[in-house]
Amino acid sequence: MIRIESVTKQYKGSSRPALNNVSLEIEKGDFVFLVGASGSGKSSLMRLMLREDIPTSGSVHVLGENLVGIPSRRIPYFRRKLGVVFQDFRLLPSKTVAQNVAFSLEVIGKSQAFIQEAVPDVLAMVGLEGKADRLPSELSGGEQQRVALARAIVNKPAVLLADEPTGNLDPATSEGIMALLERINLAGTTVVMATHDRGIVDRLQKRVVEMREGEIFRDQRSAGYIKTQTDSHPVKSWNLSIGESWSLGGDE
Amino acid sequence: MRFGFVLGEIGHGLRRNVSMVISVILVTFISLTFVGTASLLQLQIGQMKNYWYDRAQVAVYLCTDVSPSDACPQGEASTDLKTAVEDKLKSSLLQPYIKHFYFEDHQQAYAKFEQQFAGNSVAKYVSPTQLNETFWVSLKDANKSQIITESFSGMAGVEEVKDQRTYLDQIFSILNAASLAAIGIAALMLVSAVLLISTTIRLSAFSRRREIGIMRLVGASNFYIQLPFILEGVVAATIGSALAAAAVLSVVQFFVQGYLATRLPFTSFVNLSDAFLVAPALVVAGILLSAIASGFAIRRYLRI
């Protein structure tokens, strides 16, 4: 499903490679947490899997595509087989919930008939029935992330990449999002989730890939988010971001 | 491909950058009007050349008493010499090139001179004998004046052989310089039009970077992402070039045909059918130019 072989990524102007000889294999139906401090290489790895970037050396295969050699005109078609969600939701503020989801189908040329059937279905699945005509600004953070998830999965992707999807959410709301991700995973979609959220990782006991300074430090099945001395700094910043989420949560 | 969606995106982009779109329209309008006017001027020069070259004659000026002595050592051309010139013009050697010719004596030349310089005091100081007697020769092919010049230059009794086209050429070179200047200005303005189009498209892309980012994420093809932007530039430039086409047509209809042609009845001017050749070319040029400019701009801005 996803095969990364001895990948090194060196950004221009930085002395240390962002990824250093990383190899990773993710099977169909896996649920993988990608954990590690900021700057450990999680985001670089996600970017490679999305073909936002190419490695300096090594190979990246996702869904049978060799992402190093793929011609640029095929990249859009590759991305259609992938779903992506981010910490900041990335919704269009001027479009309603239903239009946001429909937009992603319109731009890949799906028929109006297909869109009219698929959008309400996927909104019901993420628990947003009745909110189709709301604008993103009228929704809570958790609901906005559900819209983003609906958009990511409406095209039934084989792989879902989630870059800190709960990073802006309070723990209770995060629970709901995680339950949704598990359901998506149970339906057969491979889920790769980069996160700092220790509570979630510890509770779900899924496969954990821990990155440190551009290398894979640990790759363990049914594991937790083991805290070590070097992690103390990012955990502090994580606490801070949760504090902000709580005040946001108060508005709901 | 969903047509309505693309149209919606174009409308959205045009509304967001109204002032830039208007400036694109104006710059393409003005630059293409210059291009159109310059090409009409070229057509006009071509027409005038045809018209006047046909009427241009070669003058064989005969010697007078006041002619410079190096060309006319014997003074006024004698009757024998005149007959020799006339015989040569009638000879089978030159006949195939000559349409017709006629002789203008001192009195006729003086009458023409008085007419041309009526009211000018110079006419009082000129006597008929000072003016050359002339054989005016019309050629079948105006380009072969060399033959007459070569045959008569240096002949006894002939002061000078002059092709009238040399005077016309001066006028045409002035007109040519004017149309080249217009083309130069047009080229500069077209460059600024192209730069303006690419800036506008970039601005438009920047103001929609969120949409573009999402479109890329969900796998919209490059063509689909870029098409609205390219069409946006094309729509603006098409409006501008349509205005330019209309301007060129009305200049020909109202200024050239309505004003110039009535005041200068003996000159043939460009007419609407010429303008109808130029106008569509302007529109096509505008569309091509803007499509290339905006396509290039968006391709550089939107890397995968």
XYZ file of C-alpha atoms in Angstrom:
556
model
C 0.000 0.000 0.000
C 2.711 2.449 1.088
C 6.372 1.506 0.752
C 9.150 3.913 1.594
C 12.678 2.684 0.976
C 15.871 4.282 2.327
C 14.526 7.772 1.803
C 16.695 10.781 2.520
C 15.371 14.297 2.231
C 17.780 17.182 2.406
C 16.304 20.668 2.200
C 18.433 23.390 0.680
C 20.218 25.496 3.252
C 19.901 23.112 6.187
C 22.849 21.113 7.458
C 20.933 18.106 8.819
C 18.664 16.079 6.494
C 14.964 16.264 7.382
C 14.751 12.531 6.708
C 17.764 10.265 6.983
C 17.606 6.833 5.351
C 14.017 6.139 6.360
C 12.324 2.877 5.357
C 8.712 2.144 6.194
C 6.061 -0.226 4.918
C 2.353 0.215 5.586
C -0.091 -2.562 4.668
C -3.632 -2.264 3.391
C -6.029 -1.617 6.258
C -3.344 -0.489 8.691
C -3.907 2.281 11.192
C -0.588 3.991 11.862
C 0.252 6.789 14.272
C 3.229 8.874 13.241
C 4.591 10.506 16.390
C 7.610 12.595 17.256
C 8.732 16.054 18.198
C 8.269 19.034 15.881
C 11.016 18.908 13.281
C 11.452 15.147 13.652
C 10.426 14.585 10.032
C 6.744 13.603 10.337
C 5.531 16.347 8.049
C 8.312 15.738 5.534
C 7.255 12.092 5.397
C 3.602 13.024 4.907
C 4.546 15.435 2.143
C 6.430 12.692 0.325
C 3.444 10.345 0.558
C 1.235 13.063 -0.946
C 3.784 13.772 -3.657
C 3.981 17.376 -2.504
C 7.723 16.832 -2.604
C 10.209 14.262 -3.834
C 13.029 12.693 -1.789
C 16.672 13.559 -2.349
C 17.333 9.833 -2.595
C 15.391 6.602 -2.090
C 11.999 5.563 -3.384
C 8.392 6.175 -2.363
C 5.613 3.880 -3.584
C 2.018 4.673 -2.694
C -0.953 2.734 -4.096
C 1.216 1.152 -6.759
C 2.592 4.470 -8.005
C 6.289 5.220 -7.949
C 6.090 8.789 -6.666
C 9.662 9.644 -7.587
C 9.251 8.956 -11.278
C 5.570 9.790 -11.731
C 4.992 12.284 -14.575
C 3.439 15.501 -13.319
C 0.268 15.098 -15.384
C -0.483 11.831 -13.526
C -0.095 13.388 -10.054
C -3.685 14.710 -9.881
C -5.033 11.248 -10.737
C -2.854 9.725 -8.047
C -4.156 12.223 -5.466
C -7.752 11.260 -6.266
C -7.048 7.862 -4.724
C -5.920 9.546 -1.518
C -7.782 11.442 1.187
C -6.099 14.143 3.257
C -7.070 16.101 6.360
C -5.127 18.774 8.192
C -5.005 20.452 11.562
C -6.457 23.667 10.086
C -9.366 21.933 8.256
C -8.797 23.907 5.028
C -12.430 24.557 4.220
C -13.614 27.276 1.851
C -15.209 29.909 4.094
C -17.602 31.196 1.436
C -19.092 27.794 0.642
C -21.578 25.814 2.716
C -20.794 22.398 4.185
C -22.404 20.598 1.258
C -20.723 22.899 -1.283
C -17.342 22.328 0.318
C -17.697 18.589 -0.106
C -19.247 18.936 -3.562
C -16.400 21.243 -4.662
C -13.870 18.437 -4.365
C -16.042 16.274 -6.614
C -16.793 19.055 -9.092
C -13.132 19.817 -9.689
C -12.382 16.212 -10.555
C -15.232 16.245 -13.040
C -17.866 14.097 -11.290
C -21.396 14.350 -12.625
C -24.035 16.422 -10.857
C -26.106 13.287 -10.323
C -23.226 11.535 -8.569
C -22.551 14.582 -6.394
C -26.185 14.908 -5.350
C -26.169 11.323 -4.168
C -22.715 11.121 -2.614
C -22.645 14.349 -0.607
C -25.666 13.714 1.681
C -24.456 10.130 2.197
C -21.019 11.131 3.356
C -22.373 13.982 5.516
C -24.646 11.484 7.261
C -21.714 9.162 7.789
C -19.654 11.839 9.564
C -22.672 12.885 11.604
C -23.456 16.213 9.967
C -26.935 15.513 8.625
C -29.009 18.659 8.897
C -25.967 20.931 8.720
C -25.443 20.754 4.972
C -26.406 24.369 4.417
C -24.321 25.891 7.212
C -21.192 27.906 6.544
C -17.936 26.695 8.145
C -17.865 29.786 10.364
C -21.153 28.667 11.941
C -19.692 25.294 12.957
C -17.567 24.220 15.903
C -13.990 23.082 15.337
C -14.976 19.433 15.632
C -17.764 19.862 13.128
C -15.422 21.649 10.729
C -12.995 18.746 10.939
C -15.884 16.384 10.195
C -16.585 18.385 7.037
C -12.920 18.069 6.090
C -13.104 14.322 6.745
C -16.275 14.043 4.681
C -14.476 15.785 1.831
C -11.456 13.503 2.189
C -13.450 10.261 2.083
C -16.308 11.146 -0.262
C -14.326 9.746 -3.170
C -13.709 6.476 -1.241
C -9.921 6.699 -1.093
C -7.759 3.677 -0.320
C -5.476 5.729 1.920
C -6.310 8.552 4.320
C -3.478 10.823 5.433
C -4.281 12.882 8.524
C -1.802 15.525 9.625
C -2.615 16.288 13.291
C -6.368 16.204 12.688
C -7.078 16.748 16.390
C -4.400 19.402 16.884
C -6.939 22.233 17.142
C -9.604 20.308 19.035
C -10.388 19.707 22.708
C -10.104 16.116 23.998
C -13.841 15.430 23.955
C -14.205 16.593 20.375
C -11.029 14.720 19.437
C -12.708 11.541 20.706
C -15.469 11.939 18.160
C -13.004 12.509 15.337
C -10.965 9.455 16.383
C -14.101 7.301 16.494
C -14.821 8.449 12.953
C -11.277 7.669 11.811
C -11.563 4.184 13.312
C -14.818 3.602 11.471
C -13.204 4.733 8.221
C -10.309 2.379 8.940
C -12.669 -0.530 9.664
C -14.310 0.050 6.297
C -10.940 -0.871 4.746
C -9.181 2.484 4.318
C -5.549 2.648 5.382
C -5.117 5.519 7.851
C -1.823 7.302 8.540
C -2.127 9.917 11.250
C 0.608 12.256 12.436
C -0.129 13.425 15.965
C 1.202 14.882 19.214
C -1.819 13.712 21.180
C -0.497 11.232 23.702
C -3.890 10.360 25.159
C -5.263 9.252 21.835
C -2.230 7.145 20.934
C -2.149 5.445 24.316
C -5.837 4.597 24.281
C -6.138 3.274 20.736
C -3.085 0.969 20.961
C -2.416 0.929 17.216
C 0.830 0.704 15.321
C 3.134 3.560 16.347
C 6.015 4.881 14.257
C 8.107 7.324 16.258
C 10.406 9.735 14.431
C 13.455 11.396 15.937
C 15.759 13.755 14.106
C 14.790 12.455 10.698
C 15.066 8.778 11.535
C 12.613 6.100 12.618
C 13.298 5.623 16.289
C 10.606 3.064 16.991
C 8.063 1.101 14.927
C 5.813 -0.927 17.177
C 2.433 -2.649 16.825
C -0.238 -2.072 19.495
C 1.871 0.484 21.301
C 1.466 3.730 23.222
C 3.001 7.175 23.066
C 6.055 6.606 25.224
C 7.316 9.790 26.705
C 11.074 10.189 27.015
C 13.373 12.954 28.230
C 13.943 14.446 24.773
C 10.214 14.815 24.224
C 9.726 17.201 27.130
C 9.747 20.340 24.987
C 7.074 19.418 22.433
C 4.848 18.015 25.165
C 4.956 21.387 26.860
C 3.837 23.101 23.676
C 1.149 20.457 23.275
C -0.234 21.363 26.693
C -0.323 24.968 25.581
C -2.286 24.228 22.454
C -4.807 22.198 24.416
C -5.289 25.183 26.708
C -6.244 27.279 23.665
C -8.609 24.612 22.438
C -10.430 24.643 25.757
C -11.229 28.311 25.421
C -12.455 27.626 21.885
C -14.511 24.751 23.222
C -16.231 27.188 25.578
C -17.836 28.905 22.609
C -19.581 25.787 21.386
C -15.467 18.705 -17.399
C -18.253 20.743 -15.869
C -18.799 23.818 -17.936
C -20.913 25.714 -15.457
C -18.283 25.332 -12.799
C -15.546 26.769 -15.027
C -17.788 29.692 -16.037
C -18.569 30.379 -12.400
C -14.876 30.444 -11.532
C -14.148 32.884 -14.367
C -16.917 35.236 -13.274
C -15.656 35.026 -9.717
C -12.118 35.917 -10.764
C -13.206 38.785 -13.004
C -15.318 40.300 -10.243
C -12.530 40.047 -7.701
C -10.022 41.986 -9.803
C -12.295 44.496 -11.475
C -9.726 47.297 -11.619
C -6.982 45.069 -12.997
C -9.375 43.575 -15.535
C -10.341 47.066 -16.688
C -6.701 48.028 -17.092
C -6.068 44.864 -19.126
C -9.033 45.759 -21.326
C -7.775 49.322 -21.814
C -4.186 48.391 -22.534
C -5.112 45.711 -25.072
C -7.647 48.124 -26.577
C -5.112 50.910 -27.068
C -2.194 48.753 -28.147
C -4.239 46.808 -30.675
C -5.760 50.030 -31.995
C -2.214 51.178 -32.686
C -1.430 47.900 -34.397
C -4.600 48.166 -36.479
C -3.961 51.775 -37.450
C -0.380 51.020 -38.384
C -1.420 48.146 -40.610
C -4.111 50.272 -42.240
C -1.479 52.940 -42.861
C 0.665 50.300 -44.547
C -2.276 49.283 -46.710
C -2.860 52.952 -47.504
C 0.768 53.419 -48.537
C 0.509 50.371 -50.774
C -2.638 51.717 -52.415
C -1.160 55.168 -52.933
C 1.966 53.641 -54.432
C -0.127 51.732 -56.945
C -2.158 54.811 -57.739
C 0.629 57.329 -58.066
C 3.293 55.134 -59.588
C 0.873 54.432 -62.409
C 0.589 58.151 -63.037
C 4.230 58.991 -62.513
C 6.031 59.987 -65.680
C 9.635 60.243 -66.727
C 10.637 63.730 -67.784
C 13.297 64.237 -70.479
C 14.293 67.892 -69.934
C 15.848 69.532 -72.960
C 18.559 72.125 -72.785
C 17.792 75.853 -72.498
C 20.067 78.860 -72.788
C 20.361 79.018 -69.024
C 21.144 75.302 -68.519
C 24.485 74.478 -66.866
C 27.141 74.282 -69.553
C 28.574 70.896 -68.561
C 25.265 69.177 -69.518
C 24.398 71.541 -72.357
C 27.587 72.921 -73.924
C 25.680 73.952 -77.081
C 22.965 76.007 -75.270
C 19.305 75.794 -76.331
C 18.471 72.453 -77.945
C 18.089 72.850 -81.669
C 15.130 71.500 -83.677
C 17.372 68.751 -85.025
C 18.244 67.602 -81.547
C 14.570 67.624 -80.537
C 13.704 65.505 -83.545
C 16.525 63.119 -82.624
C 15.057 62.684 -79.145
C 11.570 62.180 -80.525
C 12.813 59.666 -83.084
C 14.574 57.760 -80.377
C 11.379 57.645 -78.293
C 9.534 56.283 -81.310
C 12.269 53.772 -82.144
C 11.462 50.060 -82.048
C 13.999 49.664 -79.243
C 12.047 51.839 -76.777
C 8.512 51.496 -78.165
C 7.697 48.255 -76.215
C 8.225 50.047 -72.882
C 6.437 53.305 -73.589
C 2.703 53.765 -73.173
C 2.660 57.227 -74.633
C 4.621 60.469 -74.571
C 4.008 64.103 -75.365
C 6.063 67.217 -75.916
C 5.753 70.315 -73.739
C 7.220 73.499 -75.244
C 8.361 76.689 -73.489
C 4.925 78.317 -73.570
C 3.115 75.284 -72.152
C 5.727 74.927 -69.434
C 5.325 78.594 -68.571
C 1.544 78.321 -68.429
C 1.866 75.344 -66.052
C 4.423 77.209 -63.982
C 2.212 80.284 -63.689
C -0.668 78.104 -62.645
C 1.377 76.321 -59.976
C 2.924 79.500 -58.579
C -0.089 81.765 -59.008
C 0.175 84.696 -56.591
C 3.820 83.933 -55.914
C 6.208 86.748 -56.896
C 8.685 84.226 -58.346
C 6.412 83.923 -61.408
C 7.288 87.503 -62.411
C 11.015 86.802 -62.682
C 10.681 83.708 -64.830
C 10.474 83.948 -68.588
C 9.229 81.085 -70.811
C 12.676 80.524 -72.318
C 14.152 79.743 -68.911
C 11.834 76.774 -68.498
C 12.842 73.476 -70.060
C 11.060 72.054 -73.014
C 10.208 68.529 -71.971
C 9.236 65.160 -73.346
C 6.857 63.633 -70.790
C 7.016 59.836 -71.054
C 4.521 57.455 -69.496
C 5.821 53.934 -69.151
C 3.948 50.650 -69.414
C 5.854 49.451 -66.366
C 6.796 52.236 -63.989
C 9.656 50.141 -62.629
C 11.532 50.246 -65.956
C 12.315 53.983 -65.885
C 15.993 53.025 -65.847
C 15.799 52.278 -69.575
C 14.716 55.832 -70.434
C 17.234 57.341 -68.051
C 20.067 55.334 -69.570
C 19.025 56.026 -73.147
C 18.799 59.794 -72.859
C 21.267 60.802 -70.163
C 24.271 62.405 -71.800
C 22.529 62.706 -75.174
C 23.211 65.988 -76.885
C 20.490 68.561 -76.154
C 19.180 66.692 -73.096
C 19.775 68.468 -69.789
C 18.427 65.845 -67.420
C 16.207 62.772 -67.244
C 14.087 62.669 -64.097
C 11.751 59.939 -62.854
C 8.881 61.556 -60.926
C 8.814 58.551 -58.653
C 11.860 59.881 -56.856
C 9.649 62.710 -55.504
C 6.922 60.251 -54.509
C 9.435 58.053 -52.762
C 10.194 60.860 -50.331
C 6.530 61.172 -49.391
C 6.201 57.432 -49.016
C 9.281 57.195 -46.846
C 7.760 59.779 -44.485
C 4.487 57.825 -44.357
C 6.468 54.633 -43.847
C 8.374 56.162 -40.943
C 5.066 57.216 -39.380
C 3.617 53.734 -39.620
C 6.829 52.204 -38.286
C 6.648 54.574 -35.312
C 3.059 53.478 -34.722
C 4.130 49.844 -34.868
C 6.970 50.576 -32.427
C 4.592 52.172 -29.935
C 2.167 49.313 -30.455
C 4.910 46.773 -29.743
C 5.827 48.530 -26.485
C 2.206 48.639 -25.438
C 1.706 45.005 -26.327
C 4.631 44.132 -24.074
C 3.006 46.049 -21.232
C -0.309 44.376 -22.016
C 1.317 40.962 -21.734
C 3.015 41.865 -18.452
C -0.201 43.314 -17.100
C -2.134 40.198 -18.026
C 0.353 37.961 -16.268
C 0.338 40.183 -13.173
C -3.436 40.169 -13.110
C -3.555 36.418 -13.413
C -1.049 36.011 -10.607
C -3.049 38.313 -8.396
C -6.160 36.393 -9.216
C -4.424 33.102 -8.428
C -3.075 34.519 -5.189
C -6.484 35.685 -4.033
C -7.792 32.171 -4.690
C -4.839 30.242 -3.286
C -7.089 28.465 -0.766
C -9.319 27.100 -3.494
C -6.297 26.199 -5.589
C -4.672 24.409 -2.661
C -7.801 22.366 -2.066
C -8.212 21.641 -5.763
C -4.680 20.277 -5.869
C -5.242 18.182 -2.753
C -8.352 16.521 -4.058
C -6.675 15.808 -7.384
C -8.094 18.344 -9.805
C -6.086 18.160 -13.017
C -3.758 21.007 -13.903
C -5.836 21.827 -16.926
C -8.932 22.143 -14.766
C -7.167 24.358 -12.243
C -5.531 26.564 -14.849
C -8.355 26.880 -17.353
C -10.435 29.465 -15.437
C -7.384 31.691 -15.021
C -6.377 31.461 -18.660
C -9.940 32.143 -19.772
C -10.085 35.075 -17.380
C -7.193 36.742 -19.208
C -8.678 35.775 -22.543
C -12.082 37.260 -21.713
C -10.535 40.577 -20.656
C -8.277 40.734 -23.713
C -11.114 39.749 -26.043
C -13.169 42.685 -24.815
C -10.162 44.967 -25.337
C -9.438 43.686 -28.831
C -13.103 43.860 -29.824
C -13.032 47.522 -28.803
C -9.851 47.987 -30.856
C -11.512 46.347 -33.862
C -14.506 48.648 -33.472
C -12.191 51.659 -33.191
C -10.336 50.722 -36.370
C -13.605 50.202 -38.255
C -15.001 53.535 -37.146
C -11.766 55.397 -37.951
C -11.996 54.074 -41.497
C -15.717 54.693 -41.814
C -15.973 58.138 -40.264
C -12.509 59.706 -40.590
C -11.003 58.215 -43.738
C -14.111 57.659 -45.850
C -16.308 60.325 -44.246
C -13.734 63.133 -43.981
C -10.513 62.545 -45.921
C -12.059 60.945 -48.991
C -14.558 63.787 -49.501
C -11.839 66.431 -49.214
C -9.196 64.700 -51.304
C -11.281 63.173 -54.076
C -8.348 62.247 -56.345
C -6.672 59.971 -53.833
C -7.744 56.422 -53.243
C -8.108 55.623 -49.567
C -8.451 52.434 -47.551
C -12.088 51.460 -47.273
C -14.245 49.353 -44.990
C -13.386 46.118 -46.768
C -9.719 46.693 -45.867
C -10.745 47.436 -42.278
C -12.778 44.238 -42.205
C -9.572 42.376 -43.027
C -7.671 44.057 -40.194
C -10.352 43.950 -37.463
C -10.703 40.145 -37.082
C -6.918 39.821 -37.188
C -6.757 42.168 -34.188
C -9.254 40.079 -32.232
C -7.395 36.857 -33.018
C -4.088 38.484 -32.062
C -5.569 39.702 -28.772
C -6.934 36.274 -27.889
C -3.712 34.460 -28.760
C -1.569 36.961 -26.919
C -3.625 36.831 -23.741
C -3.933 33.046 -23.804
C -0.169 32.696 -24.081
C 0.520 35.376 -21.466
C -1.911 34.061 -18.877
C -1.051 30.432 -19.599
C 2.592 31.192 -19.064
C 1.897 33.187 -15.884
C -0.302 30.541 -14.300
C 2.068 27.727 -15.210
C 4.900 29.483 -13.456
C 2.766 30.288 -10.452
C 1.044 26.935 -10.070
C 3.659 24.253 -9.857
C 2.356 20.882 -8.800
